[in-house]
Each structure stands twice: as structure tokens, then as C-alpha cells.
Amino acid sequence: MAKSPPKKQPRLDEATLTTPASVGSGASQTQSVRVDEIEQKAAWSDSPTLPFPTGLPMEHEYLGQDFYVRSCYSKYYKYVTGLLDDPDTAVVTVTGTPGIGKSIFCAYFLQRFSFEDKEATIIT
């Protein structure tokens, strides 16, 4: 059975997460932590722009230095890596109408994948 792509959902930038203050203190003491503080560890992936990777072969040369990171890229990244984790999947092809952003998603995907898996060899 084929998995369906993730649905678009609004970001929860202003949401708070309630967590126990410490493991030994019990659940009665909690602290509120803003979601954006938790996500600072991976801030590069949630930044509105990223530097365009050098050496990425493209049909048409990308003239900008940075590219806009759409909010759906993180979800699609997880979806594609989930497909690639399946031993029965050898290839994943991203398709869409011209100008939809497939090449820029490829730049995002390759940059994030090489950041998260330093041992990976990527051939494009």
C-alpha cells in the first residue's frame, strides 16, 4: 500500500510545550518552553532562507545566493527519507508541474541530507 504525502498544516510558532522541570521533581512542577527555543538546535532547516549549495548540477543555472525554504520542505524531506529507508525502494522521483519548486526542494533535500548523514555519498 502506497503512503500518501503529508498534508499541509500551519506552523505553530507561538505554541508552548509544557515539560517536567526535571526528571526527579515530579510532574507537579512544570516549565513552559517555546517551541522555537526547542527547535534552535536545527535552526538551519527552519530558516526562511538557506545558502544555495555550490556544485549542485541544475539544468538552468541558479543565479541567487540563497533560496527560500517553504514550510512544506521539512515534511516532504521526512516523507522522502521514509521511502528511502524502505529496503524495497531503490529510487524516489519527485514530480510536478514546471516552476513548482522541484529543483529548489532538491537543493534543500541534498543540503539537509548531507548535514544529517556525514557518511553519505550523494551522486546527482
GROMACS .gro file of C-alpha atoms in nm:
model
  124
    1MET     CA    1   0.000   0.000   0.000
    2ALA     CA    2   0.144   0.337  -0.104
    3LYS     CA    3   0.191   0.605   0.157
    4SER     CA    4   0.026   0.937   0.088
    5PRO     CA    5   0.225   1.261   0.107
    6PRO     CA    6   0.187   1.471   0.423
    7LYS     CA    7  -0.092   1.727   0.440
    8LYS     CA    8  -0.002   2.096   0.470
    9GLN     CA    9  -0.056   2.234   0.820
   10PRO     CA   10   0.008   2.579   0.966
   11ARG     CA   11   0.323   2.631   1.174
   12LEU     CA   12   0.281   2.661   1.546
   13ASP     CA   13   0.548   2.926   1.604
   14GLU     CA   14   0.376   3.065   1.912
   15ALA     CA   15   0.288   2.730   2.068
   16THR     CA   16   0.431   2.634   2.404
   17LEU     CA   17   0.523   2.292   2.528
   18THR     CA   18   0.484   2.202   2.895
   19THR     CA   19   0.754   1.969   3.021
   20PRO     CA   20   0.857   1.847   3.366
   21ALA     CA   21   1.110   2.086   3.521
   22SER     CA   22   1.342   1.794   3.590
   23VAL     CA   23   1.313   1.419   3.599
   24GLY     CA   24   1.338   1.396   3.978
   25SER     CA   25   1.099   1.680   4.059
   26GLY     CA   26   0.777   1.505   3.958
   27ALA     CA   27   0.500   1.613   3.726
   28SER     CA   28   0.363   1.883   3.957
   29GLN     CA   29   0.644   2.123   3.867
   30THR     CA   30   0.648   2.218   3.503
   31GLN     CA   31   0.806   2.481   3.287
   32SER     CA   32   0.680   2.628   2.964
   33VAL     CA   33   0.925   2.626   2.677
   34ARG     CA   34   0.854   2.797   2.348
   35VAL     CA   35   0.864   2.560   2.053
   36ASP     CA   36   1.107   2.787   1.870
   37GLU     CA   37   1.354   2.752   2.161
   38ILE     CA   38   1.340   2.374   2.128
   39GLU     CA   39   1.390   2.392   1.752
   40GLN     CA   40   1.701   2.612   1.776
   41LYS     CA   41   1.920   2.302   1.753
   42ALA     CA   42   1.802   2.253   1.395
   43ALA     CA   43   1.752   2.621   1.315
   44TRP     CA   44   1.923   2.584   0.979
   45SER     CA   45   1.639   2.367   0.850
   46ASP     CA   46   1.367   2.604   0.967
   47SER     CA   47   1.535   2.920   0.849
   48PRO     CA   48   1.329   3.109   0.588
   49THR     CA   49   1.633   3.107   0.356
   50LEU     CA   50   1.940   2.891   0.310
   51PRO     CA   51   2.254   2.941   0.103
   52PHE     CA   52   2.224   2.760  -0.230
   53PRO     CA   53   2.464   2.462  -0.234
   54THR     CA   54   2.762   2.504  -0.463
   55GLY     CA   55   2.830   2.235  -0.718
   56LEU     CA   56   2.469   2.119  -0.746
   57PRO     CA   57   2.411   2.031  -1.113
   58MET     CA   58   2.099   2.204  -1.246
   59GLU     CA   59   1.951   2.227  -1.595
   60HIS     CA   60   1.927   2.606  -1.560
   61GLU     CA   61   2.190   2.787  -1.355
   62TYR     CA   62   2.057   2.925  -1.026
   63LEU     CA   63   2.176   3.285  -1.008
   64GLY     CA   64   2.082   3.359  -0.649
   65GLN     CA   65   2.300   3.303  -0.345
   66ASP     CA   66   2.014   3.195  -0.116
   67PHE     CA   67   1.685   3.017  -0.166
   68TYR     CA   68   1.352   3.039   0.012
   69VAL     CA   69   1.266   2.739   0.231
   70ARG     CA   70   0.897   2.658   0.202
   71SER     CA   71   0.724   2.532   0.515
   72CYS     CA   72   0.638   2.201   0.346
   73TYR     CA   73   1.002   2.110   0.269
   74SER     CA   74   1.065   1.960   0.613
   75LYS     CA   75   0.759   1.734   0.585
   76TYR     CA   76   0.846   1.626   0.231
   77TYR     CA   77   1.205   1.560   0.340
   78LYS     CA   78   1.080   1.322   0.609
   79TYR     CA   79   0.842   1.161   0.359
   80VAL     CA   80   1.117   1.100   0.101
   81THR     CA   81   1.370   0.972   0.358
   82GLY     CA   82   1.100   0.741   0.493
   83LEU     CA   83   1.054   0.599   0.144
   84LEU     CA   84   1.431   0.560   0.102
   85ASP     CA   85   1.454   0.375   0.435
   86ASP     CA   86   1.234   0.101   0.289
   87PRO     CA   87   1.467  -0.171   0.155
   88ASP     CA   88   1.226  -0.232  -0.134
   89THR     CA   89   1.265   0.129  -0.255
   90ALA     CA   90   1.566   0.190  -0.477
   91VAL     CA   91   1.469   0.527  -0.623
   92VAL     CA   92   1.237   0.815  -0.536
   93THR     CA   93   1.135   1.055  -0.812
   94VAL     CA   94   0.985   1.393  -0.727
   95THR     CA   95   0.750   1.514  -1.000
   96GLY     CA   96   0.536   1.821  -1.053
   97THR     CA   97   0.441   2.094  -1.295
   98PRO     CA   98   0.713   2.328  -1.425
   99GLY     CA   99   0.803   2.606  -1.183
  100ILE     CA  100   0.654   2.437  -0.875
  101GLY     CA  101   0.993   2.421  -0.695
  102LYS     CA  102   1.123   2.068  -0.753
  103SER     CA  103   1.482   2.182  -0.814
  104ILE     CA  104   1.487   2.405  -0.507
  105PHE     CA  105   1.344   2.118  -0.298
  106CYS     CA  106   1.627   1.904  -0.438
  107ALA     CA  107   1.878   2.164  -0.316
  108TYR     CA  108   1.712   2.165   0.028
  109PHE     CA  109   1.697   1.785   0.039
  110LEU     CA  110   2.061   1.732  -0.058
  111GLN     CA  111   2.186   2.002   0.178
  112ARG     CA  112   1.989   1.865   0.474
  113PHE     CA  113   2.065   1.501   0.395
  114SER     CA  114   2.439   1.565   0.373
  115PHE     CA  115   2.419   1.764   0.701
  116GLU     CA  116   2.237   1.484   0.885
  117ASP     CA  117   2.436   1.193   0.736
  118LYS     CA  118   2.800   1.294   0.712
  119GLU     CA  119   2.897   0.950   0.575
  120ALA     CA  120   2.652   0.957   0.282
  121THR     CA  121   2.779   0.975  -0.073
  122ILE     CA  122   2.541   1.170  -0.294
  123ILE     CA  123   2.554   1.131  -0.671
  124THR     CA  124   2.325   1.354  -0.876
   0.00000   0.00000   0.00000
